[in-house]
Coordinates of C-alpha atoms in Angstrom, one line a residue:
X96 CA 1.3 -68.3 50.4
X97 CA -1.6 -68.6 47.9
X98 CA -4.1 -67.2 50.5
X99 CA -1.8 -64.3 51.1
X100 CA -1.7 -63.5 47.4
X101 CA -5.5 -63.6 47.4
X102 CA -5.6 -61.2 50.3
X103 CA -3.3 -58.8 48.5
X104 CA -5.3 -59.2 45.3
X105 CA -8.6 -58.2 47.1
X106 CA -6.9 -55.3 48.8
X107 CA -5.4 -54.1 45.5
X108 CA -8.8 -54.3 43.8
X109 CA -10.4 -52.2 46.6
X110 CA -7.6 -49.7 46.4
X111 CA -8.0 -49.5 42.6
X112 CA -11.7 -49.0 42.9
X113 CA -11.2 -46.1 45.3
X114 CA -8.6 -44.6 43.0
X115 CA -11.0 -44.9 40.0
X116 CA -13.9 -43.3 41.9
X117 CA -11.9 -40.4 43.3
X118 CA -10.2 -39.7 40.0
X119 CA -13.5 -39.9 38.1
X120 CA -12.2 -42.6 35.8
X121 CA -15.6 -42.8 34.1
X122 CA -14.8 -39.4 32.4
X123 CA -12.2 -41.1 30.3
X124 CA -13.6 -42.1 26.9
X125 CA -11.5 -45.2 26.5
X126 CA -12.5 -46.5 29.9
X127 CA -16.1 -45.3 30.3
X128 CA -17.7 -48.4 28.8
X129 CA -16.6 -50.5 31.8
X130 CA -16.2 -47.9 34.5
X131 CA -19.7 -46.4 34.2
X132 CA -21.5 -49.7 35.1
X133 CA -19.0 -50.7 37.7
X134 CA -18.9 -47.4 39.6
X135 CA -22.6 -47.6 40.1
X136 CA -21.9 -50.1 42.9
X137 CA -19.5 -47.9 44.8
X138 CA -21.6 -47.8 48.0
X139 CA -21.6 -51.6 48.1
X140 CA -17.9 -51.7 47.5
X141 CA -17.4 -49.1 50.3
X142 CA -19.1 -51.5 52.7
X143 CA -16.9 -54.3 51.3
X144 CA -13.8 -52.4 51.9
X145 CA -14.5 -52.0 55.6
X146 CA -15.4 -55.7 55.8
X147 CA -12.0 -56.4 54.1
X148 CA -10.2 -54.3 56.7
X149 CA -11.6 -56.6 59.4
X150 CA -11.4 -59.9 57.6
X151 CA -8.2 -59.8 55.4
X152 CA -5.2 -61.5 57.0
X153 CA -2.0 -59.6 57.3
X154 CA -1.5 -56.0 58.4
X155 CA -0.7 -54.9 54.8
X156 CA -3.8 -56.0 53.1
X157 CA -6.0 -55.0 56.0
X158 CA -4.5 -51.5 56.0
X159 CA -4.9 -51.1 52.3
X160 CA -8.5 -52.1 52.6
X161 CA -9.0 -49.6 55.4
X162 CA -7.5 -46.8 53.4
X163 CA -9.7 -47.7 50.5
X164 CA -12.8 -47.8 52.8
X165 CA -11.9 -44.3 54.2
X166 CA -11.4 -42.8 50.8
X167 CA -14.7 -44.3 49.5
X168 CA -16.6 -43.2 52.6
X169 CA -15.4 -39.6 52.0
X170 CA -17.0 -39.8 48.6
X171 CA -20.3 -41.5 49.5
X172 CA -20.8 -40.5 53.1
X173 CA -22.0 -36.9 52.6
X174 CA -25.2 -38.3 50.9
X175 CA -26.3 -39.7 54.3
X176 CA -25.8 -36.3 56.1
X177 CA -28.5 -33.7 55.9
X178 CA -27.5 -30.3 54.5
X179 CA -28.5 -26.9 55.6
X180 CA -31.2 -25.6 53.3
X181 CA -31.5 -22.1 51.8
X182 CA -34.1 -19.7 53.3
X183 CA -36.8 -20.3 50.7
X184 CA -40.0 -18.5 51.3
X185 CA -42.2 -19.6 48.4
X186 CA -44.9 -22.2 48.1
X187 CA -44.4 -25.9 49.0
X188 CA -44.5 -28.4 46.1
X189 CA -44.9 -32.1 46.6
X190 CA -43.6 -34.2 43.7
X191 CA -43.5 -37.9 43.0
X192 CA -41.6 -39.7 40.2
X193 CA -42.4 -43.3 39.1
X194 CA -41.0 -45.5 36.4
X195 CA -43.9 -47.9 35.5
X196 CA -41.7 -50.6 33.8
X197 CA -43.4 -50.4 30.4
X198 CA -46.8 -49.9 32.1
X199 CA -46.6 -53.0 34.4
X200 CA -46.8 -51.0 37.6
X201 CA -50.2 -51.2 39.3
X202 CA -52.3 -48.2 38.4
X203 CA -54.2 -48.4 41.7
X204 CA -50.9 -48.5 43.7
X205 CA -49.7 -45.3 41.8
X206 CA -53.0 -43.4 42.4
X207 CA -53.0 -44.5 46.1
X208 CA -49.5 -43.3 46.6
X209 CA -50.3 -39.9 45.0
X210 CA -53.3 -39.7 47.4
X211 CA -51.4 -40.8 50.5
X212 CA -48.5 -38.4 49.9
X213 CA -50.8 -35.6 48.8
X214 CA -48.6 -35.1 45.7
X215 CA -49.0 -32.0 43.6
X216 CA -47.1 -33.3 40.7
X217 CA -46.5 -36.9 39.3
X218 CA -43.7 -37.5 36.8
X219 CA -44.2 -40.8 35.0
X220 CA -41.8 -42.7 32.8
X221 CA -42.5 -45.8 30.6
X222 CA -46.1 -45.0 30.3
X223 CA -48.2 -47.0 27.8
X224 CA -51.6 -46.2 26.5
X225 CA -53.1 -49.0 28.5
X226 CA -51.4 -47.8 31.7
X227 CA -52.6 -44.3 31.1
X228 CA -56.2 -45.5 30.8
X229 CA -55.7 -47.6 34.0
X230 CA -54.4 -44.5 35.9
X231 CA -57.6 -42.6 34.9
X232 CA -59.8 -45.5 36.0
X233 CA -57.9 -45.6 39.3
X234 CA -58.9 -41.9 39.9
X235 CA -55.7 -40.1 39.1
X236 CA -57.5 -37.6 37.0
X237 CA -59.6 -36.5 40.0
X238 CA -56.4 -36.1 42.0
X239 CA -54.2 -34.5 39.4
X240 CA -56.5 -33.1 36.6
X241 CA -53.8 -31.4 34.5
X242 CA -51.5 -33.3 32.2
X243 CA -48.7 -32.9 29.6
X244 CA -47.6 -36.0 27.7
X245 CA -44.7 -36.7 25.5
X246 CA -45.9 -36.9 21.9
X247 CA -44.9 -40.3 20.6
X248 CA -46.7 -42.6 18.1
X249 CA -45.5 -45.9 19.4
X250 CA -43.9 -47.4 22.4
X251 CA -43.8 -45.9 25.9
X252 CA -43.8 -42.2 26.7
X253 CA -43.3 -39.8 29.7
X254 CA -46.0 -37.7 31.2
X255 CA -46.4 -35.0 33.9
X256 CA -49.7 -34.9 35.9
X257 CA -50.4 -31.9 38.1
X258 CA -52.8 -30.5 40.6
X259 CA -52.2 -27.0 39.2
X260 CA -52.5 -25.8 35.6
X261 CA -49.7 -26.7 33.2
X262 CA -48.4 -25.0 30.1
X263 CA -46.3 -26.9 27.6
X264 CA -42.6 -26.3 28.0
X265 CA -40.1 -25.9 25.2
X266 CA -39.8 -28.9 23.0
X267 CA -36.9 -31.2 23.9
X268 CA -34.1 -31.6 21.4
X269 CA -33.9 -35.2 20.0
X270 CA -30.9 -36.2 22.1
X271 CA -32.3 -34.8 25.4
X272 CA -33.7 -37.2 28.0
X273 CA -36.1 -34.4 29.1
X274 CA -38.9 -36.3 27.4
X275 CA -41.7 -34.1 28.7
X276 CA -41.5 -30.5 29.9
X277 CA -44.0 -28.1 31.3
X278 CA -44.4 -24.9 33.3
X279 CA -46.6 -25.1 36.4
X280 CA -48.6 -22.1 37.4
X281 CA -49.5 -21.7 41.1
X282 CA -52.7 -19.8 42.1
X283 CA -50.4 -17.1 43.6
X284 CA -49.1 -16.4 40.1
X285 CA -45.6 -17.9 40.7
X286 CA -44.5 -20.6 38.2
X287 CA -41.9 -23.4 38.1
X288 CA -40.4 -25.3 35.3
X289 CA -40.7 -29.1 35.3
X290 CA -39.0 -31.8 33.2
X291 CA -39.7 -35.5 33.3
X292 CA -36.4 -37.3 32.7
X293 CA -35.7 -40.7 31.3
X294 CA -32.0 -41.2 30.3
X295 CA -31.2 -44.2 28.1
X296 CA -29.3 -46.8 30.2
X297 CA -25.7 -47.6 29.5
X298 CA -26.5 -51.1 28.4
X299 CA -25.7 -53.6 27.2
X300 CA -22.9 -53.3 29.7
X301 CA -19.4 -52.7 28.3
X302 CA -20.9 -51.2 25.1
X303 CA -19.0 -48.1 24.0
X304 CA -22.0 -46.9 21.9
X305 CA -24.5 -47.3 24.7
X306 CA -22.3 -45.5 27.2
X307 CA -21.7 -42.7 24.7
X308 CA -25.4 -42.2 24.2
X309 CA -25.9 -42.2 28.0
X310 CA -23.2 -39.5 28.4
X311 CA -24.5 -37.3 25.6
X312 CA -28.1 -37.4 27.0
X313 CA -27.0 -36.4 30.5
X314 CA -24.8 -33.6 29.0
X315 CA -27.8 -32.3 27.0
X316 CA -29.9 -31.4 30.1
X317 CA -30.1 -27.6 30.5
X318 CA -28.9 -25.6 33.5
X319 CA -31.6 -23.8 35.5
X320 CA -32.5 -20.3 34.5
X321 CA -34.2 -17.5 36.4
X322 CA -37.3 -19.5 37.1
X323 CA -37.2 -22.4 39.6
X324 CA -36.6 -25.7 37.9
X325 CA -37.2 -29.3 38.9
X326 CA -35.9 -32.3 37.0
X327 CA -37.4 -35.6 38.1
X328 CA -37.3 -39.2 36.8
X329 CA -35.1 -42.1 35.9
X330 CA -31.6 -40.7 35.3
X331 CA -29.9 -44.2 35.1
X332 CA -27.0 -42.6 36.9
X333 CA -25.8 -42.3 40.5
X334 CA -23.8 -39.7 42.3
X335 CA -20.8 -41.9 41.7
X336 CA -20.8 -41.0 38.0
X337 CA -18.7 -38.0 37.0
X338 CA -21.2 -37.0 34.3
X339 CA -24.0 -36.8 36.9
X340 CA -21.9 -34.8 39.2
X341 CA -21.1 -32.5 36.3
X342 CA -24.9 -31.9 35.8
X343 CA -25.3 -31.0 39.5
X344 CA -22.5 -28.5 39.2
X345 CA -24.5 -26.6 36.6
X346 CA -26.8 -25.4 39.3
X347 CA -28.8 -28.4 40.7
X348 CA -28.9 -30.4 44.0
X349 CA -30.0 -33.9 44.5
X350 CA -33.1 -33.7 46.8
X351 CA -32.5 -37.1 48.6
X352 CA -28.9 -36.3 49.4
X353 CA -29.9 -32.9 50.7
X354 CA -31.9 -34.5 53.5
X355 CA -29.5 -37.5 54.2
X356 CA -31.4 -40.1 52.1
X357 CA -28.9 -40.1 49.1
X358 CA -27.9 -43.7 49.8
X359 CA -31.4 -45.1 49.6
X360 CA -31.6 -47.3 46.4
X361 CA -34.5 -47.0 44.0
X362 CA -33.9 -49.8 41.5
X363 CA -33.5 -53.6 41.7
X364 CA -32.9 -56.2 39.0
X365 CA -36.1 -58.2 39.6
X366 CA -39.6 -56.6 39.5
X367 CA -41.7 -57.2 42.6
X368 CA -38.7 -58.2 44.7
X369 CA -37.6 -56.3 47.7
X370 CA -33.9 -56.2 46.8
X371 CA -32.9 -52.8 45.5
X372 CA -29.3 -51.9 44.5
X373 CA -28.9 -48.6 42.9
X374 CA -30.0 -45.0 43.5
X375 CA -30.8 -44.0 39.9
X376 CA -34.1 -42.2 40.3
X377 CA -33.7 -38.6 41.3
X378 CA -35.5 -35.3 42.0
X379 CA -33.1 -32.5 41.1
X380 CA -34.0 -28.9 42.0
X381 CA -32.0 -25.7 41.6
X382 CA -30.1 -24.4 44.6
X383 CA -32.6 -21.8 45.6
X384 CA -35.2 -24.4 46.6
X385 CA -35.3 -25.9 50.1
X386 CA -35.8 -29.7 50.4
X387 CA -38.1 -30.5 53.3
X388 CA -38.2 -34.3 53.0
X389 CA -37.8 -37.3 50.6
X390 CA -38.9 -40.9 50.7
X391 CA -38.8 -44.0 48.5
X392 CA -41.9 -46.2 48.1
X393 CA -42.4 -49.8 46.8
X394 CA -44.3 -49.8 43.5
X395 CA -46.2 -53.0 42.7
X396 CA -45.1 -54.5 39.3
X397 CA -42.1 -52.2 38.7
X398 CA -38.4 -52.7 39.2
X399 CA -38.2 -49.1 40.4
X400 CA -39.3 -47.6 43.7
X401 CA -41.3 -44.4 43.4
X402 CA -39.4 -41.3 44.8
X403 CA -41.2 -38.6 46.7
X404 CA -39.8 -35.1 47.5
X405 CA -41.4 -32.2 49.3
X406 CA -39.8 -28.9 48.3
X407 CA -40.2 -25.3 49.2
X408 CA -39.7 -22.9 46.3
X409 CA -37.8 -19.6 46.6
X410 CA -39.8 -16.4 47.0
X411 CA -40.7 -14.8 43.6
X412 CA -37.9 -12.8 42.0
X413 CA -35.1 -14.6 43.9
X414 CA -32.1 -14.6 41.6
X415 CA -29.9 -17.5 40.9
X416 CA -26.8 -15.6 42.2
X417 CA -28.5 -15.5 45.6
X418 CA -28.4 -19.2 45.9
X419 CA -25.8 -20.9 48.1
X420 CA -23.1 -23.0 46.5
X421 CA -24.0 -26.5 45.5
X422 CA -23.1 -29.3 47.8
X423 CA -22.5 -32.5 45.8

């Protein structure tokens, strides 16, 4: 009898998780402090639900786990399926985003990755003065000679490095996680708006204040306008967060999910270890852009993997109302 109660308790927990994810329980202010961190692990719980359907004893608990697994798979499965891309006819832009973990990531590894991927733009978070100098010594300036940096006196900052000329973008409002913005000008005369993102994490876990700050920063990100727009960086959010899905509905798509790589994790709890758990680093682009490929890369010294995306921009003068509907 006790073992049967345990089976039903596990099945009930899985069913409750599925209900919370499908209902977007993290939208509820009274529940967000604990649902936001927990729902980050929805892909892992999805796998656990199917395991439960096989391992739980009794038809009832196994069936409940299977129903939970099916419901969660419907939510997370589309990230592993490539989507049809819009007929973009503009230039190709190769972008790379990397969180340096307070400057601890190896400068040589970052520069080598930029060279190997032939990146046109590098978005950097948690950059220190010492790390910036290390990147220059590693040859990043020769690869990406143009730079816009977040103006801060102390602590870490964000920066955008580019192969093409950059102009300063509009200053970010204090609450915005768009720490550094710029407009990139192609030789053809076309331009694209760039923003390096670093959202404050909802930690310590279960803290209502930290979660409210996280929510307000995500909601402060602007919708794309008439120019193509790319947001890249550490969002500290996954596609299982209602606030992040709300951002996508404003006119963006997640590049990794567009090509079937949306379940590839980019962050792990221990720097230098191969275990990664959560997909919290993203490249977001507006719906007029075609995503050609994405990939995640180990970054020595950091707890984040660098995320690469190859994008084809829309032809000049393509309006936002010509873009296909978002697929989230």
